């Protein structure tokens, strides 16, 4: 992390876990375990139906409310979708866009990721845009080209100011939920590459100030090493965000 230029962020991705009734006991425990020193921003991205309970339980705390997806449409006849204005209205700060599970199971394209990110920015919220290569792409030496394409496509049409308000999460698909973490060197290489791509399509200042996260089996044991790397400004945490003590330890690791 380079805190001189960027704000560190630890964001939990609860995926399709946690009942509304389970939120308060979880958050009460997390609040007790959170370090006093505020060395990073903290967010939890919950399923839509769980978000009101999370908002209530986290009220007045440093934990920001996050969603895991949003519609690219403003309002109207889109059954099952949730709009940016609906998310904004309940106090949402962060929205995960283009998670590999949405790209894989719901066919989300790079164009759709870009459209959703623009909507989130217009509404004054922070998109956490996910990019990452598959194992096959890594083995065929396509990682750098794939990441460059995904970053360029996601940030298409954005001004410098808009890019700076985005968070990019580098999440190698082979490391998500598998227990296989990228080594700190692998993660740093690609997070640095994301920054270089931003420098290419925008300015050095924008690249320096954009927050870039690593995600993929980050946990209480490996967080400190990953977060010691200059271009890794925090983490997007799946499994370990469901255990309050582990999540609090990852947050504490940003104090190094
Ligand atoms: C994720 O889904 O964004 C993620 C990083 O999951 P996990 O930490 O469980 O690998």
PDB file of N, CA, C and O and ligand atoms in Angstrom, residues 13 15 96 99-101 130 171 175-180 214-219 236-241, ligand 1:
ATOM      1  N   UNK A  13     -17.052  -9.262   0.548  1.00  0.00           N
ATOM      2  CA  UNK A  13     -18.072  -9.675  -0.433  1.00  0.00           C
ATOM      3  C   UNK A  13     -18.756 -10.914   0.143  1.00  0.00           C
ATOM      4  O   UNK A  13     -18.200 -12.005   0.107  1.00  0.00           O
ATOM      5  N   UNK A  15     -21.251 -12.414  -0.945  1.00  0.00           N
ATOM      6  CA  UNK A  15     -21.862 -13.265  -1.978  1.00  0.00           C
ATOM      7  C   UNK A  15     -23.294 -13.642  -1.556  1.00  0.00           C
ATOM      8  O   UNK A  15     -23.964 -12.837  -0.919  1.00  0.00           O
ATOM      9  N   UNK A  96     -20.048  -3.479  -6.172  1.00  0.00           N
ATOM     10  CA  UNK A  96     -19.159  -4.359  -6.931  1.00  0.00           C
ATOM     11  C   UNK A  96     -19.730  -4.477  -8.341  1.00  0.00           C
ATOM     12  O   UNK A  96     -20.933  -4.692  -8.526  1.00  0.00           O
ATOM     13  N   UNK A  99     -18.012  -8.737 -11.116  1.00  0.00           N
ATOM     14  CA  UNK A  99     -17.362  -9.858 -10.414  1.00  0.00           C
ATOM     15  C   UNK A  99     -17.310 -11.051 -11.376  1.00  0.00           C
ATOM     16  O   UNK A  99     -18.239 -11.253 -12.178  1.00  0.00           O
ATOM     17  N   UNK A 100     -16.269 -11.857 -11.277  1.00  0.00           N
ATOM     18  CA  UNK A 100     -16.117 -12.969 -12.246  1.00  0.00           C
ATOM     19  C   UNK A 100     -17.295 -13.938 -12.178  1.00  0.00           C
ATOM     20  O   UNK A 100     -17.646 -14.563 -13.181  1.00  0.00           O
ATOM     21  N   UNK A 101     -17.940 -14.033 -10.992  1.00  0.00           N
ATOM     22  CA  UNK A 101     -19.109 -14.930 -10.909  1.00  0.00           C
ATOM     23  C   UNK A 101     -20.288 -14.370 -11.712  1.00  0.00           C
ATOM     24  O   UNK A 101     -21.089 -15.123 -12.255  1.00  0.00           O
ATOM     25  N   UNK A 130     -14.245  -5.405 -10.942  1.00  0.00           N
ATOM     26  CA  UNK A 130     -13.404  -6.603 -10.854  1.00  0.00           C
ATOM     27  C   UNK A 130     -12.852  -7.002 -12.219  1.00  0.00           C
ATOM     28  O   UNK A 130     -13.592  -7.018 -13.209  1.00  0.00           O
ATOM     29  N   UNK A 171      -8.759  -9.774  -9.349  1.00  0.00           N
ATOM     30  CA  UNK A 171      -9.155 -11.046  -8.751  1.00  0.00           C
ATOM     31  C   UNK A 171      -8.909 -12.186  -9.743  1.00  0.00           C
ATOM     32  O   UNK A 171      -9.759 -12.455 -10.615  1.00  0.00           O
ATOM     33  N   UNK A 175      -8.022 -18.051  -8.169  1.00  0.00           N
ATOM     34  CA  UNK A 175      -7.741 -17.880  -6.731  1.00  0.00           C
ATOM     35  C   UNK A 175      -9.007 -17.598  -5.924  1.00  0.00           C
ATOM     36  O   UNK A 175      -8.955 -17.535  -4.697  1.00  0.00           O
ATOM     37  N   UNK A 176     -10.152 -17.442  -6.605  1.00  0.00           N
ATOM     38  CA  UNK A 176     -11.376 -17.062  -5.879  1.00  0.00           C
ATOM     39  C   UNK A 176     -12.056 -18.294  -5.295  1.00  0.00           C
ATOM     40  O   UNK A 176     -12.429 -19.215  -6.036  1.00  0.00           O
ATOM     41  N   UNK A 177     -12.176 -18.293  -3.977  1.00  0.00           N
ATOM     42  CA  UNK A 177     -12.887 -19.360  -3.278  1.00  0.00           C
ATOM     43  C   UNK A 177     -12.202 -20.719  -3.379  1.00  0.00           C
ATOM     44  O   UNK A 177     -12.786 -21.746  -3.049  1.00  0.00           O
ATOM     45  N   UNK A 178     -10.963 -20.741  -3.839  1.00  0.00           N
ATOM     46  CA  UNK A 178     -10.268 -22.011  -4.047  1.00  0.00           C
ATOM     47  C   UNK A 178      -9.256 -22.294  -2.948  1.00  0.00           C
ATOM     48  O   UNK A 178      -8.727 -23.401  -2.856  1.00  0.00           O
ATOM     49  N   UNK A 179      -8.946 -21.259  -2.144  1.00  0.00           N
ATOM     50  CA  UNK A 179      -7.903 -21.411  -1.138  1.00  0.00           C
ATOM     51  C   UNK A 179      -6.525 -21.193  -1.750  1.00  0.00           C
ATOM     52  O   UNK A 179      -5.518 -21.153  -1.052  1.00  0.00           O
ATOM     53  N   UNK A 180      -6.469 -21.042  -3.085  1.00  0.00           N
ATOM     54  CA  UNK A 180      -5.183 -20.791  -3.770  1.00  0.00           C
ATOM     55  C   UNK A 180      -4.995 -19.298  -3.899  1.00  0.00           C
ATOM     56  O   UNK A 180      -5.669 -18.654  -4.712  1.00  0.00           O
ATOM     57  N   UNK A 214      -6.456  -6.336  -4.236  1.00  0.00           N
ATOM     58  CA  UNK A 214      -6.285  -7.746  -4.627  1.00  0.00           C
ATOM     59  C   UNK A 214      -7.430  -8.543  -3.996  1.00  0.00           C
ATOM     60  O   UNK A 214      -7.823  -8.282  -2.854  1.00  0.00           O
ATOM     61  N   UNK A 215      -7.956  -9.511  -4.731  1.00  0.00           N
ATOM     62  CA  UNK A 215      -8.962 -10.412  -4.164  1.00  0.00           C
ATOM     63  C   UNK A 215      -8.724 -11.823  -4.661  1.00  0.00           C
ATOM     64  O   UNK A 215      -8.386 -12.040  -5.835  1.00  0.00           O
ATOM     65  N   UNK A 216      -8.900 -12.794  -3.770  1.00  0.00           N
ATOM     66  CA  UNK A 216      -8.704 -14.201  -4.137  1.00  0.00           C
ATOM     67  C   UNK A 216      -8.070 -14.927  -2.974  1.00  0.00           C
ATOM     68  O   UNK A 216      -6.851 -14.915  -2.823  1.00  0.00           O
ATOM     69  N   UNK A 217      -8.956 -15.482  -2.110  1.00  0.00           N
ATOM     70  CA  UNK A 217      -8.507 -16.240  -0.941  1.00  0.00           C
ATOM     71  C   UNK A 217      -7.577 -15.430  -0.026  1.00  0.00           C
ATOM     72  O   UNK A 217      -6.688 -15.982   0.610  1.00  0.00           O
ATOM     73  N   UNK A 218      -7.803 -14.107   0.038  1.00  0.00           N
ATOM     74  CA  UNK A 218      -7.057 -13.322   1.037  1.00  0.00           C
ATOM     75  C   UNK A 218      -7.629 -13.673   2.405  1.00  0.00           C
ATOM     76  O   UNK A 218      -8.849 -13.815   2.558  1.00  0.00           O
ATOM     77  N   UNK A 219      -6.757 -13.842   3.381  1.00  0.00           N
ATOM     78  CA  UNK A 219      -7.240 -14.229   4.706  1.00  0.00           C
ATOM     79  C   UNK A 219      -6.361 -13.613   5.797  1.00  0.00           C
ATOM     80  O   UNK A 219      -5.400 -12.888   5.490  1.00  0.00           O
ATOM     81  N   UNK A 236     -10.401  -7.285  -1.614  1.00  0.00           N
ATOM     82  CA  UNK A 236     -11.818  -7.679  -1.736  1.00  0.00           C
ATOM     83  C   UNK A 236     -11.863  -9.099  -1.198  1.00  0.00           C
ATOM     84  O   UNK A 236     -11.191  -9.998  -1.713  1.00  0.00           O
ATOM     85  N   UNK A 237     -12.624  -9.279  -0.123  1.00  0.00           N
ATOM     86  CA  UNK A 237     -12.520 -10.497   0.666  1.00  0.00           C
ATOM     87  C   UNK A 237     -13.831 -11.272   0.618  1.00  0.00           C
ATOM     88  O   UNK A 237     -14.867 -10.753   1.050  1.00  0.00           O
ATOM     89  N   UNK A 238     -13.792 -12.494   0.135  1.00  0.00           N
ATOM     90  CA  UNK A 238     -14.991 -13.323   0.094  1.00  0.00           C
ATOM     91  C   UNK A 238     -15.134 -14.125   1.380  1.00  0.00           C
ATOM     92  O   UNK A 238     -15.631 -13.624   2.400  1.00  0.00           O
ATOM     93  N   UNK A 239     -14.687 -15.371   1.341  1.00  0.00           N
ATOM     94  CA  UNK A 239     -14.868 -16.302   2.463  1.00  0.00           C
ATOM     95  C   UNK A 239     -14.489 -15.725   3.823  1.00  0.00           C
ATOM     96  O   UNK A 239     -15.245 -15.861   4.805  1.00  0.00           O
ATOM     97  N   UNK A 240     -13.348 -15.063   3.899  1.00  0.00           N
ATOM     98  CA  UNK A 240     -12.857 -14.576   5.203  1.00  0.00           C
ATOM     99  C   UNK A 240     -13.676 -13.394   5.730  1.00  0.00           C
ATOM    100  O   UNK A 240     -13.549 -13.046   6.908  1.00  0.00           O
ATOM    101  N   UNK A 241     -14.545 -12.797   4.888  1.00  0.00           N
ATOM    102  CA  UNK A 241     -15.367 -11.691   5.399  1.00  0.00           C
ATOM    103  C   UNK A 241     -16.598 -12.216   6.128  1.00  0.00           C
ATOM    104  O   UNK A 241     -17.361 -11.444   6.721  1.00  0.00           O
TER     105      UNK A 241
HETATM  106  C1  LIG B   1     -14.423 -12.727  -4.058  1.00  0.00           C
HETATM  107  O1  LIG B   1     -15.376 -13.424  -4.343  1.00  0.00           O
HETATM  108  O2  LIG B   1     -14.421 -11.533  -4.401  1.00  0.00           O
HETATM  109  C2  LIG B   1     -13.300 -13.350  -3.337  1.00  0.00           C
HETATM  110  C3  LIG B   1     -12.155 -12.743  -3.329  1.00  0.00           C
HETATM  111  O3  LIG B   1     -13.574 -14.547  -2.719  1.00  0.00           O
HETATM  112  P1  LIG B   1     -12.577 -15.390  -1.763  1.00  0.00           P
HETATM  113  O4  LIG B   1     -11.893 -14.399  -0.841  1.00  0.00           O
HETATM  114  O5  LIG B   1     -13.447 -16.328  -1.043  1.00  0.00           O
HETATM  115  O6  LIG B   1     -11.586 -16.052  -2.669  1.00  0.00           O
END
